[in-house]
C-alpha positions as a printed NumPy array, in Angstrom:
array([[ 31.771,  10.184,  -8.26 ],
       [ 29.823,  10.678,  -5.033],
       [ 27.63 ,  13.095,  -5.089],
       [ 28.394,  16.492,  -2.759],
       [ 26.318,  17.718,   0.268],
       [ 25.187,  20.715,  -1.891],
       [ 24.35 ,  18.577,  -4.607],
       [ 22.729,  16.367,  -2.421],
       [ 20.283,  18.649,  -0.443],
       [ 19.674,  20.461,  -4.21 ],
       [ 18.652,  17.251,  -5.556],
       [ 15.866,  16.343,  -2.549],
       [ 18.173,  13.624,  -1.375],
       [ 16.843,  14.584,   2.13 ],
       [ 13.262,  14.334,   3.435],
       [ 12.716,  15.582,   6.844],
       [ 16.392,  15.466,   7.406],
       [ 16.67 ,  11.478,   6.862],
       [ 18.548,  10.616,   3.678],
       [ 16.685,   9.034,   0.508],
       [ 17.752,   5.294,   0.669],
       [ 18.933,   5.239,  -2.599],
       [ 20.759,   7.374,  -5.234],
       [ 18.253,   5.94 ,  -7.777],
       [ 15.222,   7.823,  -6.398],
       [ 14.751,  11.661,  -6.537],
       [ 12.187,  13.244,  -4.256],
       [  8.878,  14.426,  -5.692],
       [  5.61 ,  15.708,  -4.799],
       [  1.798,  15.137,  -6.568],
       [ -1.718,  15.968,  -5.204],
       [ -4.106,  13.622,  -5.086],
       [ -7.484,  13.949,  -7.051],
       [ -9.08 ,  15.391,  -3.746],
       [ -6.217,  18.607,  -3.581],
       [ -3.925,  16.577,  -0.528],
       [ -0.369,  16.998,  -1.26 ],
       [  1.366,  13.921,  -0.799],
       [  5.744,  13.579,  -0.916],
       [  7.417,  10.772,  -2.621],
       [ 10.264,   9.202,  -3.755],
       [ 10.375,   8.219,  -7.723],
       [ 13.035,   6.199,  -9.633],
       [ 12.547,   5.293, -13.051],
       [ 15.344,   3.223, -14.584],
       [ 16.878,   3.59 , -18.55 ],
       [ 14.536,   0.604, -20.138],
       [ 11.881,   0.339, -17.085],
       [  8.652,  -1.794, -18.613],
       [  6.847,  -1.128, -15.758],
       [  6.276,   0.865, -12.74 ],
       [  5.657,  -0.465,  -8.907],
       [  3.174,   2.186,  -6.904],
       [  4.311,   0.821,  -3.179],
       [  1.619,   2.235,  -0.69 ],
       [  2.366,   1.547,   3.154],
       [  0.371,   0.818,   6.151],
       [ -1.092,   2.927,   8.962],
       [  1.19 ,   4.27 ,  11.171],
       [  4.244,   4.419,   8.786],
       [  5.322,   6.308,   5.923],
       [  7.406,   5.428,   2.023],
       [ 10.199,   4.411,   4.283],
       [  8.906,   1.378,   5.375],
       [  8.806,   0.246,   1.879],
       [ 12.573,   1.07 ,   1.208],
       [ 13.671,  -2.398,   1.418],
       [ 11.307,  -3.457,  -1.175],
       [ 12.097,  -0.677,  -3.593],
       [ 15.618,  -1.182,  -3.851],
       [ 14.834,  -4.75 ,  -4.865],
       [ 12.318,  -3.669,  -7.699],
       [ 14.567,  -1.093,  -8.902],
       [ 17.605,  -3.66 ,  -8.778],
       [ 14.936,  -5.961, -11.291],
       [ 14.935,  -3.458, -13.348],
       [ 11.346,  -1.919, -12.629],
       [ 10.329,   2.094, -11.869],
       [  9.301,   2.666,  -8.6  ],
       [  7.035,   5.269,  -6.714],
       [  7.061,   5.043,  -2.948],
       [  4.76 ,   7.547,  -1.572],
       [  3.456,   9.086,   1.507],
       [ -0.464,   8.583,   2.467],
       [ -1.782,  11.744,   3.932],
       [ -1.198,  12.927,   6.73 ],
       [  1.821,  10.741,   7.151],
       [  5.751,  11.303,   6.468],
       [  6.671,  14.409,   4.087],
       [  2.672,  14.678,   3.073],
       [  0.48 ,  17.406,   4.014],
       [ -1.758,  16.615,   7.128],
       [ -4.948,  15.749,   7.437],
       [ -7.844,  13.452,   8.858],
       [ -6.565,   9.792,   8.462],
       [ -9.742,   7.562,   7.23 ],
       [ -8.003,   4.016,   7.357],
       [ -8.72 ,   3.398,   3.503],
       [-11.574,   5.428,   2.636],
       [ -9.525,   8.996,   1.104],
       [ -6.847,   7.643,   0.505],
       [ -7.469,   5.742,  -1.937],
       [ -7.262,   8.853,  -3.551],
       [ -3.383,   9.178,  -2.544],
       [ -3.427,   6.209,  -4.44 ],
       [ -4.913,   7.535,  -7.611],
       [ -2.862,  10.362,  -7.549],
       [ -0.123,   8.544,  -7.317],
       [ -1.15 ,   6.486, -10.7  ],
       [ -1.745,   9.644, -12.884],
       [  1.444,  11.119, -11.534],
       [  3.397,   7.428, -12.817],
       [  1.347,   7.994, -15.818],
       [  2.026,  11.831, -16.435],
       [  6.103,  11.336, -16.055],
       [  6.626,   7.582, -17.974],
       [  3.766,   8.102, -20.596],
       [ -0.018,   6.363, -21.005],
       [  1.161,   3.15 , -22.847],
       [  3.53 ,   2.17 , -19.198],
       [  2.67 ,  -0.506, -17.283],
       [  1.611,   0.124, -13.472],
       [  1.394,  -2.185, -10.316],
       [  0.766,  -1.625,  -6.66 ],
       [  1.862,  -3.098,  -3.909],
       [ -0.029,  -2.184,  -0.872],
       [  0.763,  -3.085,   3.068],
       [ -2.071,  -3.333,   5.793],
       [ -4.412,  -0.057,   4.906],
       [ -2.353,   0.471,   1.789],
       [ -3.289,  -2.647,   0.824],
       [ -6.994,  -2.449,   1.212],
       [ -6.189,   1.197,  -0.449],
       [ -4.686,  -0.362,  -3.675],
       [ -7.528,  -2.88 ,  -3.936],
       [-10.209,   0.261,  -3.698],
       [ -8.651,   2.172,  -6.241],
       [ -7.877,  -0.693,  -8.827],
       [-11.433,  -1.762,  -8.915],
       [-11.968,   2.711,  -9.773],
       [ -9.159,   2.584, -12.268],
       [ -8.12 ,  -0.113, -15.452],
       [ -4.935,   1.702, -15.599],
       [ -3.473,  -0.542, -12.641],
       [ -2.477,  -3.659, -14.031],
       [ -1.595,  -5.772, -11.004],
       [ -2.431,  -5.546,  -7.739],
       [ -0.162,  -7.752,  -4.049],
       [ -2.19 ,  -6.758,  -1.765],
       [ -0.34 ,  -7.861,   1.859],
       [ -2.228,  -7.727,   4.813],
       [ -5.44 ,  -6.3  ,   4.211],
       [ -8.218,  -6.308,   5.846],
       [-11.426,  -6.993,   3.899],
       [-14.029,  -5.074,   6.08 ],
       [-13.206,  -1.964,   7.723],
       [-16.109,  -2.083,  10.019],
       [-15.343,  -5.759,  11.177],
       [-11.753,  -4.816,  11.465],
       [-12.462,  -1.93 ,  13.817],
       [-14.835,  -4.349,  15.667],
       [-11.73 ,  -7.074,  15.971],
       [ -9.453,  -4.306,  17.646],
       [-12.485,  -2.895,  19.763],
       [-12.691,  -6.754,  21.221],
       [ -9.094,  -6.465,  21.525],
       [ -8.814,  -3.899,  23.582],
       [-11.677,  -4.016,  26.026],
       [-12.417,  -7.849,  26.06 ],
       [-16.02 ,  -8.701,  28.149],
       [-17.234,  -5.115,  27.356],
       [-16.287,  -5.038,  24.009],
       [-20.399,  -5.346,  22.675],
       [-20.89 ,  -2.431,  24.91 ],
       [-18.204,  -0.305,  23.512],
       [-18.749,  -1.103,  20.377],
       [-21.26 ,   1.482,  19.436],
       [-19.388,   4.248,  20.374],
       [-16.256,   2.729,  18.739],
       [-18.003,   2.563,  15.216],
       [-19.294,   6.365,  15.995],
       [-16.179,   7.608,  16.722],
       [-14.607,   5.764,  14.026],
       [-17.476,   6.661,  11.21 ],
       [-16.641,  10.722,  12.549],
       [-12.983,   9.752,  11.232],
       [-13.68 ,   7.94 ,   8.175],
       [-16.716,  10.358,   7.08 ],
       [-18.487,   7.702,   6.315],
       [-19.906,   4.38 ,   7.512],
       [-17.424,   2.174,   8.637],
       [-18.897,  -1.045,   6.3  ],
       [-19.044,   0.819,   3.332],
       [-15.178,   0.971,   2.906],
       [-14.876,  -3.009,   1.757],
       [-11.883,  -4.451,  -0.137],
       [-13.811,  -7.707,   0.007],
       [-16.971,  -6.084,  -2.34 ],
       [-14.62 ,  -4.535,  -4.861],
       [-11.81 ,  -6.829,  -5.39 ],
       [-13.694,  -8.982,  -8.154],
       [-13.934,  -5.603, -10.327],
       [-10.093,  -5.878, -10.564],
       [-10.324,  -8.967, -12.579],
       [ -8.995, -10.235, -15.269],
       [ -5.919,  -8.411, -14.051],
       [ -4.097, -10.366, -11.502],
       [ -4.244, -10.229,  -7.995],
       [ -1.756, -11.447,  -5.249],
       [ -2.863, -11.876,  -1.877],
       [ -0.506, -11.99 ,   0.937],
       [ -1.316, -12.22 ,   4.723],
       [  0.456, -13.28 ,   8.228],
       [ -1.139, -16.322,   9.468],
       [ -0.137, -14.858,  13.033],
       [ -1.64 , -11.643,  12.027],
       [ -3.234, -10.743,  15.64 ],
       [ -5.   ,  -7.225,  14.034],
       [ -6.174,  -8.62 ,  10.626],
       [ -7.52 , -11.647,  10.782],
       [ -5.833, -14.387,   8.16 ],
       [ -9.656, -15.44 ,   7.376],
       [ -9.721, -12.026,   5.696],
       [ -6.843, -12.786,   2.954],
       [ -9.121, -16.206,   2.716],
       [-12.552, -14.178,   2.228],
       [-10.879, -11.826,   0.035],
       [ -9.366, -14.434,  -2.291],
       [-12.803, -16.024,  -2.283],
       [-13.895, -13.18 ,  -3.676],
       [-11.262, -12.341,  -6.29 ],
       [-11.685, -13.134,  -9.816],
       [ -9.139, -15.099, -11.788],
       [ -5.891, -15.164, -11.716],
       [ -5.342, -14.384,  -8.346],
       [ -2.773, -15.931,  -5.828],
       [ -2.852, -16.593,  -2.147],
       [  0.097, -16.842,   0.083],
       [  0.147, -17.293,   3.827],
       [  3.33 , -16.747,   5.951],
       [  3.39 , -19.438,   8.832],
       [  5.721, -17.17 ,  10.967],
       [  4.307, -13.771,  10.56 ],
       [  2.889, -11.355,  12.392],
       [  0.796,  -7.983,  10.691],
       [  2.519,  -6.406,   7.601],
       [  5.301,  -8.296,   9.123],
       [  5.781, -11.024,   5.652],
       [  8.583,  -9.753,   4.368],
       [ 10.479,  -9.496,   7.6  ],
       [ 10.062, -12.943,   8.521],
       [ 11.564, -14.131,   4.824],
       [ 12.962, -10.874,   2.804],
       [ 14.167, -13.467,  -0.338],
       [ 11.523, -15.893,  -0.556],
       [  8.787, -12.452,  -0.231],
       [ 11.062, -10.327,  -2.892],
       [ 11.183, -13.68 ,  -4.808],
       [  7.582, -14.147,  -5.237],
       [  6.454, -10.88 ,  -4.963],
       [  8.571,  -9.801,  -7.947],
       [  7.828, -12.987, -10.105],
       [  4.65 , -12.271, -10.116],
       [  5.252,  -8.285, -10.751],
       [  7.437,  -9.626, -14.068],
       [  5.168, -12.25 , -15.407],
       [  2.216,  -9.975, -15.177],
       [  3.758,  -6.195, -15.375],
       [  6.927,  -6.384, -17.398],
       [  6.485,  -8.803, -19.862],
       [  3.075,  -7.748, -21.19 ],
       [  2.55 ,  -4.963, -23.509]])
């Protein structure tokens, strides 16, 4: 039986007005460790061994991810889709391009933890700054037991510095000072101490899967090649020939789902 209108605006089957994309996710709300309030949307299905944290990029919100949580909850697997502050149904605030929110990302874990129990299995799947966010926080937390990390970068400070060059070409090394100012006023802190590439070995020995555009044009590809470098074992590297940034599963939706949740089952759901 389909469910009503009534029933359906009861049950927080509307965010903002725009339906939930799928009947098996409810809409729910946590706080990070740092007080934000951030909105999600949480499925968890009868017999779940695992949960799949998906954090999206900067500007977007959990609906970019929608795609990709109907296909983990079709494999069986709970999923959290969530948005970063300041983003989507979350409560607003400064955006710091990595640095805060990885405590979104945090949050997010004790919430999965809190609802399914301490003994469930957890992995994240982060895009562009959610990416570099879900690196961050597994190298704080043993809790998350795999990490795809798809297109992040792994310095924020060269990053910023990439996009600064972008933008304003032959007098890029002259407004690049007050680029990294204006962008350490953001962050609240330096720009080069928010670093994928420094933490990512602390992960290890949980797995790691690195994805990344090789026509990425705002993250550089070298970065999913520095950060793999620097990645403990096991870890996996996939480049995308086609693709653009946070644009991999676009260019090949089964081959991405494919590997992406291979990996999620050989290293989430089957381990316990």
């Amino acid at each position: 039986m389909r469910p009503s209108l009534v029933s359906m605006l009861r049950g927080g089957w509307f965010t903002r007005g725009r339906a939930i994309p799928d009947r098996r996710l409810r809409a729910v709300a946590f706080r990070s460790p740092d007080g934000i309030r951030l909105a999600g949307w949480y499925g968890e299905p009868d017999g779940a061994t695992g949960t799949i944290i998906l954090c999206h990029g900067v500007p977007g919100s959990k609906r970019d991810m929608a795609g990709l949580a109907r296909a983990l909850l079709d494999a069986g697997f709970g999923v959290l889709a969530f948005d970063f502050r300041n983003w989507g149904g979350s409560e607003r605030t400064s955006v710091t391009l990595g640095y805060r929110e990885v405590q979104d990302v945090l949050g997010a874990v004790a919430f999965v933890r809190q609802r399914a129990g301490p003994r469930h299995r957890i992995g994240v799947v982060g895009l562009s700054m959610g990416a570099a966010a879900a690196i961050l926080a597994a190298a704080e937390t043993p809790v998350i037991d795999a990490v795809v990390a798809d297109s992040s970068y792994a310095r924020l400070d060269r990053a910023v510095e990439r996009v600064a060059r972008r933008v304003w070409g032959p007098l890029a090394s002259l407004a690049w000072r007050r680029t990294r100012r204006l962008g350490e006023r953001l962050v609240g802190a330096p720009l080069a101490s928010v670093a994928p590439i420094d933490a990512i070995a602390k992960i290890s020995p949980r797995p790691v899967l690195i994805i990344h555009g090789m026509q990425d044009r705002l993250t550089d590809v070298g970065d999913a090649r520095a950060l793999y470098g620097a990645c403990g074992d096991p870890k996996s590297l996939w480049i995308v020939e086609q693709a653009g940034h946070a644009r991999t599963r676009r260019v090949g939706t089964r081959e991405y789902d494919r590997r992406v949740i291979g990996f999620l089952r050989e290293h989430v759901a089957t381990m316990t």
